[in-house]
mmCIF file of N, CA and C in Angstrom:
data_model
loop_
_atom_site.group_PDB
_atom_site.id
_atom_site.type_symbol
_atom_site.label_atom_id
_atom_site.label_comp_id
_atom_site.label_asym_id
_atom_site.label_seq_id
_atom_site.Cartn_x
_atom_site.Cartn_y
_atom_site.Cartn_z
ATOM 1 N N MET G 1193 14.369 9.680 19.421
ATOM 2 C CA MET G 1193 14.596 9.921 18.296
ATOM 3 C C MET G 1193 13.405 11.019 17.605
ATOM 4 N N SER G 1194 13.909 12.405 17.311
ATOM 5 C CA SER G 1194 12.829 13.095 16.717
ATOM 6 C C SER G 1194 13.207 12.976 15.461
ATOM 7 N N SER G 1195 12.001 13.026 14.776
ATOM 8 C CA SER G 1195 11.790 13.276 13.336
ATOM 9 C C SER G 1195 12.463 14.336 12.481
ATOM 10 N N PRO G 1196 13.040 14.516 11.414
ATOM 11 C CA PRO G 1196 13.287 15.414 10.607
ATOM 12 C C PRO G 1196 12.162 16.271 10.070
ATOM 13 N N ILE G 1197 12.349 17.629 10.015
ATOM 14 C CA ILE G 1197 11.328 18.349 9.309
ATOM 15 C C ILE G 1197 11.366 18.464 8.173
ATOM 16 N N LEU G 1198 10.156 18.161 7.405
ATOM 17 C CA LEU G 1198 10.082 17.975 6.008
ATOM 18 C C LEU G 1198 9.671 19.411 5.497
ATOM 19 N N PRO G 1199 10.592 19.916 4.403
ATOM 20 C CA PRO G 1199 9.922 20.971 3.466
ATOM 21 C C PRO G 1199 9.062 20.636 2.775
ATOM 22 N N PRO G 1200 7.896 21.776 2.897
ATOM 23 C CA PRO G 1200 6.874 21.512 2.440
ATOM 24 C C PRO G 1200 6.608 21.000 0.799
ATOM 25 N N ASP G 1201 7.750 21.507 -0.087
ATOM 26 C CA ASP G 1201 7.660 20.980 -1.587
ATOM 27 C C ASP G 1201 8.595 19.575 -1.597
ATOM 28 N N TYR G 1202 9.293 18.978 -0.352
ATOM 29 C CA TYR G 1202 10.235 17.998 -0.490
ATOM 30 C C TYR G 1202 9.717 16.960 -1.608
ATOM 31 N N ARG G 1203 10.562 16.696 -2.451
ATOM 32 C CA ARG G 1203 10.154 15.180 -2.925
ATOM 33 C C ARG G 1203 11.863 14.410 -2.983
ATOM 34 N N PRO G 1204 11.871 13.100 -3.091
ATOM 35 C CA PRO G 1204 13.057 12.423 -2.833
ATOM 36 C C PRO G 1204 13.681 12.616 -4.313
ATOM 37 N N SER G 1205 14.830 12.503 -4.336
ATOM 38 C CA SER G 1205 15.549 12.369 -5.946
ATOM 39 C C SER G 1205 16.629 11.254 -5.618
ATOM 40 N N GLU G 1206 17.055 11.103 -6.999
ATOM 41 C CA GLU G 1206 18.262 10.217 -6.984
ATOM 42 C C GLU G 1206 19.638 10.785 -6.610
ATOM 43 N N ASP G 1207 19.684 12.012 -6.514
ATOM 44 C CA ASP G 1207 20.630 12.570 -6.641
ATOM 45 C C ASP G 1207 20.962 12.831 -4.800
ATOM 46 N N GLU G 1208 20.362 12.693 -3.770
ATOM 47 C CA GLU G 1208 20.582 12.915 -2.552
ATOM 48 C C GLU G 1208 20.855 11.577 -1.942
ATOM 49 N N PRO G 1209 21.436 11.361 -0.768
ATOM 50 C CA PRO G 1209 21.827 10.177 -0.283
ATOM 51 C C PRO G 1209 20.652 9.283 0.064
ATOM 52 N N TYR G 1210 20.864 7.946 -0.199
ATOM 53 C CA TYR G 1210 19.616 7.102 -0.304
ATOM 54 C C TYR G 1210 19.211 6.854 1.162
ATOM 55 N N MET G 1211 18.093 7.000 1.397
ATOM 56 C CA MET G 1211 17.284 6.752 2.824
ATOM 57 C C MET G 1211 17.802 7.586 3.812
ATOM 58 N N SER G 1212 18.309 9.118 3.166
ATOM 59 C CA SER G 1212 18.617 9.895 4.347
ATOM 60 C C SER G 1212 17.309 10.250 5.189
ATOM 61 N N PRO G 1213 17.771 10.754 6.671
ATOM 62 C CA PRO G 1213 16.722 10.964 7.378
ATOM 63 C C PRO G 1213 15.675 11.746 6.948
ATOM 64 N N VAL G 1214 15.795 12.729 5.995
ATOM 65 C CA VAL G 1214 14.579 13.379 5.438
ATOM 66 C C VAL G 1214 13.786 12.397 4.369
ATOM 67 N N MET G 1215 14.836 11.679 3.493
ATOM 68 C CA MET G 1215 14.047 11.034 2.681
ATOM 69 C C MET G 1215 12.916 9.877 3.380
ATOM 70 N N THR G 1216 13.587 9.348 4.512
ATOM 71 C CA THR G 1216 12.901 7.987 5.322
ATOM 72 C C THR G 1216 11.662 8.722 5.859
ATOM 73 N N GLU G 1217 11.590 10.008 6.499
ATOM 74 C CA GLU G 1217 10.841 10.621 7.057
ATOM 75 C C GLU G 1217 9.384 11.213 5.881
ATOM 76 N N TYR G 1218 9.790 11.272 4.813
ATOM 77 C CA TYR G 1218 9.020 11.648 3.727
ATOM 78 C C TYR G 1218 8.144 10.283 3.232
ATOM 79 N N PHE G 1219 8.994 9.145 3.151
ATOM 80 C CA PHE G 1219 8.042 7.864 2.842
ATOM 81 C C PHE G 1219 7.386 7.525 4.292
ATOM 82 N N ARG G 1220 7.635 7.744 5.342
ATOM 83 C CA ARG G 1220 6.976 7.208 6.585
ATOM 84 C C ARG G 1220 5.690 8.247 6.430
ATOM 85 N N GLN G 1221 5.568 9.465 6.270
ATOM 86 C CA GLN G 1221 4.749 10.679 6.114
ATOM 87 C C GLN G 1221 3.553 10.055 5.265
ATOM 88 N N LYS G 1222 4.270 9.452 4.093
ATOM 89 C CA LYS G 1222 3.463 8.957 2.826
ATOM 90 C C LYS G 1222 2.655 7.645 3.305
ATOM 91 N N LEU G 1223 3.350 7.066 3.834
ATOM 92 C CA LEU G 1223 2.617 5.629 4.212
ATOM 93 C C LEU G 1223 1.662 5.999 5.444
ATOM 94 N N LEU G 1224 1.896 7.012 6.384
ATOM 95 C CA LEU G 1224 0.899 7.198 7.420
ATOM 96 C C LEU G 1224 -0.343 7.869 6.892
ATOM 97 N N GLN G 1225 -0.158 8.658 5.846
ATOM 98 C CA GLN G 1225 -1.310 9.445 5.163
ATOM 99 C C GLN G 1225 -2.262 8.439 4.068
ATOM 100 N N TRP G 1226 -1.500 7.325 3.694
ATOM 101 C CA TRP G 1226 -2.146 6.532 2.838
ATOM 102 C C TRP G 1226 -3.116 5.508 3.736
ATOM 103 N N ARG G 1227 -2.467 5.132 4.940
ATOM 104 C CA ARG G 1227 -3.129 4.474 5.816
ATOM 105 C C ARG G 1227 -4.165 5.019 6.413
ATOM 106 N N SER G 1228 -4.157 6.476 6.799
ATOM 107 C CA SER G 1228 -5.262 7.367 7.273
ATOM 108 C C SER G 1228 -6.459 7.335 6.404
ATOM 109 N N GLU G 1229 -6.133 7.215 4.990
ATOM 110 C CA GLU G 1229 -7.420 7.564 4.071
ATOM 111 C C GLU G 1229 -7.916 6.214 4.021
ATOM 112 N N LEU G 1230 -7.270 5.037 3.955
ATOM 113 C CA LEU G 1230 -8.012 3.836 4.029
ATOM 114 C C LEU G 1230 -8.665 3.597 5.003
ATOM 115 N N LEU G 1231 -8.176 3.998 6.340
ATOM 116 C CA LEU G 1231 -8.823 3.622 7.497
ATOM 117 C C LEU G 1231 -10.481 4.800 7.262
ATOM 118 N N LYS G 1232 -10.300 5.671 6.939
ATOM 119 C CA LYS G 1232 -11.217 6.717 6.575
ATOM 120 C C LYS G 1232 -12.449 5.980 5.882
ATOM 121 N N GLU G 1233 -11.824 5.699 4.774
ATOM 122 C CA GLU G 1233 -13.009 4.814 3.734
ATOM 123 C C GLU G 1233 -13.477 3.546 4.429
ATOM 124 N N SER G 1234 -12.950 2.768 5.202
ATOM 125 C CA SER G 1234 -13.199 1.883 5.846
ATOM 126 C C SER G 1234 -14.544 2.221 6.627
ATOM 127 N N THR G 1235 -14.100 2.951 7.527
ATOM 128 C CA THR G 1235 -15.115 3.565 8.610
ATOM 129 C C THR G 1235 -16.493 3.884 7.868
ATOM 130 N N GLU G 1236 -16.218 4.766 6.616
ATOM 131 C CA GLU G 1236 -17.302 5.105 6.115
ATOM 132 C C GLU G 1236 -18.100 3.853 5.512
ATOM 133 N N THR G 1237 -17.584 2.918 4.941
ATOM 134 C CA THR G 1237 -18.087 1.814 4.650
ATOM 135 C C THR G 1237 -19.102 1.104 5.590
ATOM 136 N N LEU G 1238 -18.245 1.012 6.826
ATOM 137 C CA LEU G 1238 -18.937 0.281 8.316
ATOM 138 C C LEU G 1238 -20.404 1.209 8.564
ATOM 139 N N VAL G 1239 -20.328 2.357 8.423
ATOM 140 C CA VAL G 1239 -21.526 3.302 8.611
ATOM 141 C C VAL G 1239 -22.341 2.955 7.645
ATOM 142 N N ASN G 1240 -22.094 2.855 6.381
ATOM 143 C CA ASN G 1240 -23.057 2.662 5.187
ATOM 144 C C ASN G 1240 -23.857 1.374 5.696
ATOM 145 N N LEU G 1241 -22.706 0.236 5.933
ATOM 146 C CA LEU G 1241 -23.417 -1.252 6.064
ATOM 147 C C LEU G 1241 -24.459 -1.026 7.514
ATOM 148 N N GLN G 1242 -24.096 -0.255 8.344
ATOM 149 C CA GLN G 1242 -24.577 -0.352 9.602
ATOM 150 C C GLN G 1242 -26.057 0.424 9.333
ATOM 151 N N ASP G 1243 -26.338 1.022 8.304
ATOM 152 C CA ASP G 1243 -27.788 1.985 8.028
ATOM 153 C C ASP G 1243 -28.844 0.923 7.731
ATOM 154 N N GLY G 1244 -28.504 -0.156 7.567
ATOM 155 C CA GLY G 1244 -29.559 -1.223 7.557
ATOM 156 C C GLY G 1244 -29.289 -2.093 6.484
ATOM 157 N N GLY G 1245 -30.332 -3.085 6.380
ATOM 158 C CA GLY G 1245 -30.356 -4.135 5.294
ATOM 159 C C GLY G 1245 -30.564 -3.242 3.936
ATOM 160 N N ILE G 1246 -30.795 -4.095 2.586
ATOM 161 C CA ILE G 1246 -31.497 -3.665 1.733
ATOM 162 C C ILE G 1246 -32.628 -3.916 1.452
ATOM 163 N N GLN G 1247 -33.311 -2.787 1.304
ATOM 164 C CA GLN G 1247 -34.796 -2.438 1.462
ATOM 165 C C GLN G 1247 -35.332 -2.247 0.101
ATOM 166 N N GLU G 1248 -34.696 -2.426 -1.072
ATOM 167 C CA GLU G 1248 -35.199 -2.198 -2.166
ATOM 168 C C GLU G 1248 -36.517 -3.182 -2.618
ATOM 169 N N PRO G 1249 -37.594 -2.541 -2.733
ATOM 170 C CA PRO G 1249 -38.764 -3.458 -3.039
ATOM 171 C C PRO G 1249 -38.829 -3.992 -4.366
ATOM 172 N N ASP G 1250 -37.932 -3.789 -5.320
ATOM 173 C CA ASP G 1250 -37.878 -4.496 -6.774
ATOM 174 C C ASP G 1250 -36.748 -5.594 -6.560
ATOM 175 N N ILE G 1251 -37.019 -6.608 -7.170
ATOM 176 C CA ILE G 1251 -35.948 -7.655 -6.836
ATOM 177 C C ILE G 1251 -34.729 -7.493 -7.808
ATOM 178 N N ALA G 1252 -34.705 -6.763 -8.939
ATOM 179 C CA ALA G 1252 -33.585 -6.336 -9.683
ATOM 180 C C ALA G 1252 -32.742 -5.278 -8.900
ATOM 181 N N ASP G 1253 -33.442 -4.144 -8.377
ATOM 182 C CA ASP G 1253 -32.700 -3.125 -7.686
ATOM 183 C C ASP G 1253 -32.072 -3.846 -6.295
ATOM 184 N N ARG G 1254 -32.890 -4.783 -5.633
ATOM 185 C CA ARG G 1254 -32.282 -5.627 -4.495
ATOM 186 C C ARG G 1254 -31.025 -6.104 -4.557
ATOM 187 N N ALA G 1255 -31.130 -6.980 -6.090
ATOM 188 C CA ALA G 1255 -30.003 -7.706 -6.564
ATOM 189 C C ALA G 1255 -28.658 -6.702 -6.993
ATOM 190 N N SER G 1256 -29.190 -5.895 -7.581
ATOM 191 C CA SER G 1256 -27.939 -4.852 -7.770
ATOM 192 C C SER G 1256 -27.507 -4.147 -6.312
ATOM 193 N N ALA G 1257 -28.164 -3.927 -5.508
ATOM 194 C CA ALA G 1257 -27.837 -3.204 -4.159
ATOM 195 C C ALA G 1257 -26.859 -4.424 -3.511
ATOM 196 N N GLU G 1258 -27.138 -5.565 -3.731
ATOM 197 C CA GLU G 1258 -26.507 -6.667 -2.747
ATOM 198 C C GLU G 1258 -25.009 -6.739 -3.528
ATOM 199 N N THR G 1259 -25.199 -6.595 -5.007
ATOM 200 C CA THR G 1259 -23.912 -6.965 -5.675
ATOM 201 C C THR G 1259 -22.931 -5.958 -5.262
ATOM 202 N N ASP G 1260 -23.461 -4.493 -5.488
ATOM 203 C CA ASP G 1260 -22.833 -3.309 -4.911
ATOM 204 C C ASP G 1260 -22.159 -3.496 -3.444
ATOM 205 N N ARG G 1261 -23.074 -3.920 -2.579
ATOM 206 C CA ARG G 1261 -22.414 -4.474 -1.491
ATOM 207 C C ARG G 1261 -21.363 -5.501 -1.039
ATOM 208 N N SER G 1262 -21.476 -6.429 -2.112
ATOM 209 C CA SER G 1262 -20.365 -7.498 -1.754
ATOM 210 C C SER G 1262 -19.183 -6.804 -2.456
ATOM 211 N N LEU G 1263 -19.213 -5.988 -3.666
ATOM 212 C CA LEU G 1263 -18.051 -5.677 -4.365
ATOM 213 C C LEU G 1263 -17.285 -4.404 -3.189
ATOM 214 N N GLU G 1264 -18.200 -3.913 -2.221
ATOM 215 C CA GLU G 1264 -17.541 -2.615 -1.368
ATOM 216 C C GLU G 1264 -16.827 -3.497 -0.439
ATOM 217 N N LEU G 1265 -17.354 -4.733 0.016
ATOM 218 C CA LEU G 1265 -16.945 -5.477 1.157
ATOM 219 C C LEU G 1265 -15.316 -6.376 0.601
ATOM 220 N N ARG G 1266 -15.463 -6.368 -0.789
ATOM 221 C CA ARG G 1266 -14.073 -7.409 -1.258
ATOM 222 C C ARG G 1266 -13.156 -5.987 -1.255
ATOM 223 N N THR G 1267 -13.442 -5.008 -1.641
ATOM 224 C CA THR G 1267 -12.577 -3.654 -1.773
ATOM 225 C C THR G 1267 -11.837 -3.361 -0.384
ATOM 226 N N ARG G 1268 -12.931 -3.846 0.764
ATOM 227 C CA ARG G 1268 -12.591 -3.254 2.082
ATOM 228 C C ARG G 1268 -11.492 -4.298 2.440
ATOM 229 N N ASP G 1269 -11.861 -5.516 1.974
ATOM 230 C CA ASP G 1269 -11.062 -6.446 2.713
ATOM 231 C C ASP G 1269 -9.590 -6.670 1.815
ATOM 232 N N ARG G 1270 -9.494 -6.080 0.717
ATOM 233 C CA ARG G 1270 -8.271 -5.847 -0.183
ATOM 234 C C ARG G 1270 -7.487 -4.696 0.707
ATOM 235 N N GLU G 1271 -8.099 -3.628 0.923
ATOM 236 C CA GLU G 1271 -7.655 -2.567 1.682
ATOM 237 C C GLU G 1271 -7.376 -3.098 3.086
ATOM 238 N N ARG G 1272 -7.814 -3.859 3.643
ATOM 239 C CA ARG G 1272 -7.341 -4.211 4.850
ATOM 240 C C ARG G 1272 -5.899 -4.868 5.142
ATOM 241 N N LYS G 1273 -5.986 -5.830 3.858
ATOM 242 C CA LYS G 1273 -4.704 -6.394 3.707
ATOM 243 C C LYS G 1273 -3.499 -5.218 3.195
ATOM 244 N N LEU G 1274 -4.113 -4.253 2.534
ATOM 245 C CA LEU G 1274 -2.834 -2.923 2.264
ATOM 246 C C LEU G 1274 -2.375 -2.319 3.381
ATOM 247 N N ILE G 1275 -3.446 -2.225 4.287
ATOM 248 C CA ILE G 1275 -3.219 -1.608 5.541
ATOM 249 C C ILE G 1275 -1.871 -2.449 6.285
ATOM 250 N N SER G 1276 -2.327 -3.522 6.314
ATOM 251 C CA SER G 1276 -1.385 -4.560 7.017
ATOM 252 C C SER G 1276 -0.057 -4.246 6.410
ATOM 253 N N LYS G 1277 0.178 -4.238 4.991
ATOM 254 C CA LYS G 1277 1.379 -4.053 4.447
ATOM 255 C C LYS G 1277 2.261 -2.798 4.505
ATOM 256 N N ILE G 1278 1.364 -1.824 4.828
ATOM 257 C CA ILE G 1278 1.515 -0.549 4.982
ATOM 258 C C ILE G 1278 2.232 -0.489 6.531
ATOM 259 N N ASP G 1279 1.515 -1.277 7.494
ATOM 260 C CA ASP G 1279 2.013 -1.285 8.962
ATOM 261 C C ASP G 1279 3.601 -1.865 8.700
ATOM 262 N N GLU G 1280 3.923 -2.860 7.932
ATOM 263 C CA GLU G 1280 4.949 -3.621 7.876
ATOM 264 C C GLU G 1280 5.804 -2.589 7.347
ATOM 265 N N ALA G 1281 5.423 -1.836 6.284
ATOM 266 C CA ALA G 1281 6.456 -0.851 5.726
ATOM 267 C C ALA G 1281 6.952 0.149 6.965
ATOM 268 N N ILE G 1282 5.941 0.515 7.664
ATOM 269 C CA ILE G 1282 6.171 1.505 8.812
ATOM 270 C C ILE G 1282 7.199 0.893 9.814
ATOM 271 N N GLU G 1283 7.020 -0.348 10.257
ATOM 272 C CA GLU G 1283 7.857 -1.065 11.084
ATOM 273 C C GLU G 1283 9.284 -1.263 10.170
ATOM 274 N N ARG G 1284 9.307 -1.591 8.906
ATOM 275 C CA ARG G 1284 10.761 -1.639 8.570
ATOM 276 C C ARG G 1284 11.221 -0.242 8.555
ATOM 277 N N ILE G 1285 10.608 0.694 8.653
ATOM 278 C CA ILE G 1285 11.336 2.120 8.913
ATOM 279 C C ILE G 1285 11.929 2.280 9.935
ATOM 280 N N GLU G 1286 11.017 1.952 11.084
ATOM 281 C CA GLU G 1286 11.699 2.029 12.531
ATOM 282 C C GLU G 1286 12.846 1.131 12.531
ATOM 283 N N LEU G 1287 13.064 0.058 12.058
ATOM 284 C CA LEU G 1287 14.057 -0.881 11.914
ATOM 285 C C LEU G 1287 15.397 -0.633 11.302
ATOM 286 N N GLY G 1288 15.100 0.670 10.255
ATOM 287 C CA GLY G 1288 16.177 0.981 9.274
ATOM 288 C C GLY G 1288 16.229 0.017 8.142
ATOM 289 N N GLU G 1289 15.338 -0.537 8.007
ATOM 290 C CA GLU G 1289 15.267 -1.751 6.887
ATOM 291 C C GLU G 1289 14.628 -1.177 5.389
ATOM 292 N N TYR G 1290 13.690 -0.014 5.692
ATOM 293 C CA TYR G 1290 12.972 0.305 4.749
ATOM 294 C C TYR G 1290 13.749 0.883 3.334
ATOM 295 N N GLY G 1291 13.284 0.635 2.335
ATOM 296 C CA GLY G 1291 13.885 1.097 0.840
ATOM 297 C C GLY G 1291 14.829 -0.035 0.661
ATOM 298 N N TYR G 1292 15.266 -1.268 0.975
ATOM 299 C CA TYR G 1292 15.796 -2.220 0.592
ATOM 300 C C TYR G 1292 15.332 -3.475 0.376
ATOM 301 N N CYS G 1293 15.911 -4.089 -0.834
ATOM 302 C CA CYS G 1293 15.424 -5.242 -1.164
ATOM 303 C C CYS G 1293 15.464 -6.239 -0.028
ATOM 304 N N GLU G 1294 14.600 -7.089 0.174
ATOM 305 C CA GLU G 1294 14.420 -8.285 1.320
ATOM 306 C C GLU G 1294 15.334 -9.470 0.866
ATOM 307 N N GLU G 1295 15.549 -9.133 -0.350
ATOM 308 C CA GLU G 1295 16.032 -10.521 -1.049
ATOM 309 C C GLU G 1295 17.835 -10.573 -1.176
ATOM 310 N N THR G 1296 17.933 -9.243 -1.804
ATOM 311 C CA THR G 1296 19.089 -8.865 -2.270
ATOM 312 C C THR G 1296 20.113 -7.854 -1.234
ATOM 313 N N GLY G 1297 19.122 -7.035 -0.264
ATOM 314 C CA GLY G 1297 19.666 -5.894 0.284
ATOM 315 C C GLY G 1297 20.386 -4.510 -0.512
ATOM 316 N N GLU G 1298 19.937 -4.717 -1.780
ATOM 317 C CA GLU G 1298 20.314 -3.621 -2.613
ATOM 318 C C GLU G 1298 19.091 -2.496 -2.390
ATOM 319 N N PRO G 1299 19.375 -1.342 -2.619
ATOM 320 C CA PRO G 1299 18.249 -0.194 -2.773
ATOM 321 C C PRO G 1299 17.279 -0.605 -3.671
ATOM 322 N N ILE G 1300 16.067 -0.447 -3.245
ATOM 323 C CA ILE G 1300 14.780 -0.808 -4.099
ATOM 324 C C ILE G 1300 14.944 0.596 -5.194
ATOM 325 N N GLY G 1301 15.083 1.790 -4.590
ATOM 326 C CA GLY G 1301 15.170 2.929 -5.544
ATOM 327 C C GLY G 1301 13.973 3.744 -5.095
ATOM 328 N N VAL G 1302 14.306 5.142 -5.455
ATOM 329 C CA VAL G 1302 13.457 6.336 -5.167
ATOM 330 C C VAL G 1302 12.031 6.096 -5.828
ATOM 331 N N ARG G 1303 12.280 5.941 -7.303
ATOM 332 C CA ARG G 1303 10.751 5.925 -8.312
ATOM 333 C C ARG G 1303 10.215 4.854 -8.026
ATOM 334 N N ARG G 1304 10.741 3.657 -7.440
ATOM 335 C CA ARG G 1304 9.711 2.495 -7.475
ATOM 336 C C ARG G 1304 9.008 2.702 -6.083
ATOM 337 N N LEU G 1305 9.752 3.174 -5.214
ATOM 338 C CA LEU G 1305 9.168 3.493 -3.935
ATOM 339 C C LEU G 1305 8.066 4.691 -3.817
ATOM 340 N N GLU G 1306 8.144 5.617 -4.632
ATOM 341 C CA GLU G 1306 7.273 6.455 -4.986
ATOM 342 C C GLU G 1306 6.028 5.922 -5.333
ATOM 343 N N ALA G 1307 6.227 5.100 -6.611
ATOM 344 C CA ALA G 1307 5.089 4.205 -7.330
ATOM 345 C C ALA G 1307 4.409 3.300 -6.213
ATOM 346 N N ARG G 1308 5.285 2.589 -5.374
ATOM 347 C CA ARG G 1308 4.741 1.680 -4.613
ATOM 348 C C ARG G 1308 5.181 1.700 -3.367
ATOM 349 N N PRO G 1309 5.050 2.635 -2.327
ATOM 350 C CA PRO G 1309 5.783 3.013 -1.151
ATOM 351 C C PRO G 1309 5.606 1.583 -0.226
ATOM 352 N N ILE G 1310 5.006 0.551 -0.589
ATOM 353 C CA ILE G 1310 5.157 -0.839 0.293
ATOM 354 C C ILE G 1310 6.102 -1.854 -0.483
ATOM 355 N N ALA G 1311 6.615 -1.379 -1.570
ATOM 356 C CA ALA G 1311 7.635 -2.356 -2.052
ATOM 357 C C ALA G 1311 8.670 -3.107 -1.215
ATOM 358 N N THR G 1312 8.929 -4.352 -1.284
ATOM 359 C CA THR G 1312 9.651 -5.096 -0.457
ATOM 360 C C THR G 1312 10.940 -5.582 -1.008
ATOM 361 N N LEU G 1313 10.747 -5.770 -2.747
ATOM 362 C CA LEU G 1313 11.575 -6.259 -3.572
ATOM 363 C C LEU G 1313 11.965 -4.991 -4.634
ATOM 364 N N SER G 1314 13.201 -5.221 -4.759
ATOM 365 C CA SER G 1314 13.971 -4.212 -6.032
ATOM 366 C C SER G 1314 12.768 -4.664 -7.171
ATOM 367 N N VAL G 1315 13.329 -3.974 -8.564
ATOM 368 C CA VAL G 1315 12.435 -4.339 -9.779
ATOM 369 C C VAL G 1315 13.047 -5.712 -10.211
ATOM 370 N N GLU G 1316 14.433 -5.740 -10.162
ATOM 371 C CA GLU G 1316 14.743 -7.329 -10.836
ATOM 372 C C GLU G 1316 14.194 -8.253 -9.678
ATOM 373 N N ALA G 1317 14.439 -8.038 -8.392
ATOM 374 C CA ALA G 1317 14.008 -9.347 -7.603
ATOM 375 C C ALA G 1317 12.392 -9.620 -7.892
ATOM 376 N N GLN G 1318 11.769 -8.461 -8.170
ATOM 377 C CA GLN G 1318 10.123 -8.681 -8.383
ATOM 378 C C GLN G 1318 9.842 -9.297 -9.570
ATOM 379 N N GLU G 1319 10.660 -8.779 -10.694
ATOM 380 C CA GLU G 1319 10.654 -9.572 -12.122
ATOM 381 C C GLU G 1319 10.901 -11.116 -12.167
ATOM 382 N N ARG G 1320 11.931 -11.224 -11.019
ATOM 383 C CA ARG G 1320 12.154 -12.569 -11.236
ATOM 384 C C ARG G 1320 10.938 -13.750 -10.629
ATOM 385 N N HIS G 1321 10.418 -12.766 -9.467
ATOM 386 C CA HIS G 1321 9.565 -13.846 -8.741
ATOM 387 C C HIS G 1321 8.159 -13.832 -9.605
ATOM 388 N N GLU G 1322 8.099 -12.921 -10.413
ATOM 389 C CA GLU G 1322 6.694 -12.876 -11.550
ATOM 390 C C GLU G 1322 6.942 -13.864 -12.284
ATOM 391 N N ARG G 1323 8.387 -14.040 -13.033
ATOM 392 C CA ARG G 1323 9.031 -15.108 -14.015
ATOM 393 C C ARG G 1323 8.627 -16.506 -13.507
ATOM 394 N N ILE G 1324 9.327 -16.482 -12.406
ATOM 395 C CA ILE G 1324 8.798 -18.060 -11.296
ATOM 396 C C ILE G 1324 7.712 -18.176 -11.122
ATOM 397 N N GLU G 1325 6.717 -17.456 -10.598
ATOM 398 C CA GLU G 1325 5.107 -17.713 -10.676
ATOM 399 C C GLU G 1325 4.642 -18.016 -12.146
ATOM 400 N N ARG G 1326 4.958 -17.351 -13.301
ATOM 401 C CA ARG G 1326 4.362 -17.754 -14.527
ATOM 402 C C ARG G 1326 4.888 -18.914 -14.971
ATOM 403 N N THR G 1327 6.013 -19.322 -14.602
ATOM 404 C CA THR G 1327 6.650 -20.549 -15.174
ATOM 405 C C THR G 1327 5.651 -21.970 -14.297
ATOM 406 N N GLN G 1328 5.523 -21.754 -13.023
ATOM 407 C CA GLN G 1328 4.971 -22.678 -12.111
ATOM 408 C C GLN G 1328 3.261 -22.667 -12.406
ATOM 409 N N ARG G 1329 2.788 -21.627 -13.007
ATOM 410 C CA ARG G 1329 1.512 -21.423 -13.418
ATOM 411 C C ARG G 1329 1.560 -22.345 -14.778
ATOM 412 N N ASP G 1330 2.353 -22.047 -15.496
ATOM 413 C CA ASP G 1330 2.067 -22.923 -16.706
ATOM 414 C C ASP G 1330 2.463 -24.270 -16.638
ATOM 415 N N ASP G 1331 3.129 -24.977 -15.634
ATOM 416 C CA ASP G 1331 3.294 -26.503 -15.369
ATOM 417 C C ASP G 1331 1.885 -27.048 -15.253
#
């Protein structure tokens, strides 16, 4: 199956058929580009970490550098999890399930997918989940 050609200025809108081949391709490319950027940043982090240990002579500088390194590693771990979610979204595109709430089967909506292309729940289902989480946390 060949992918449709996207016009350079294409933006999905509520006025076109939901998850049309062009809209689906738009989100596929958006996800692939996001994934590529995250992998590039991850590679840069690995290179920085391989450049050696912390060589700061001053203990405060060394502690600061260690904190920066720890923060960068936590950020990369979050990005690794995000890449996994991006891969899952790309798989949903291939299966024809992308853009639909995994709970209700209803369309997630163009605006929500623009803001969060890895969304798996409609706004209503997401809000329901968050209410349940808050209720369970309060108990």
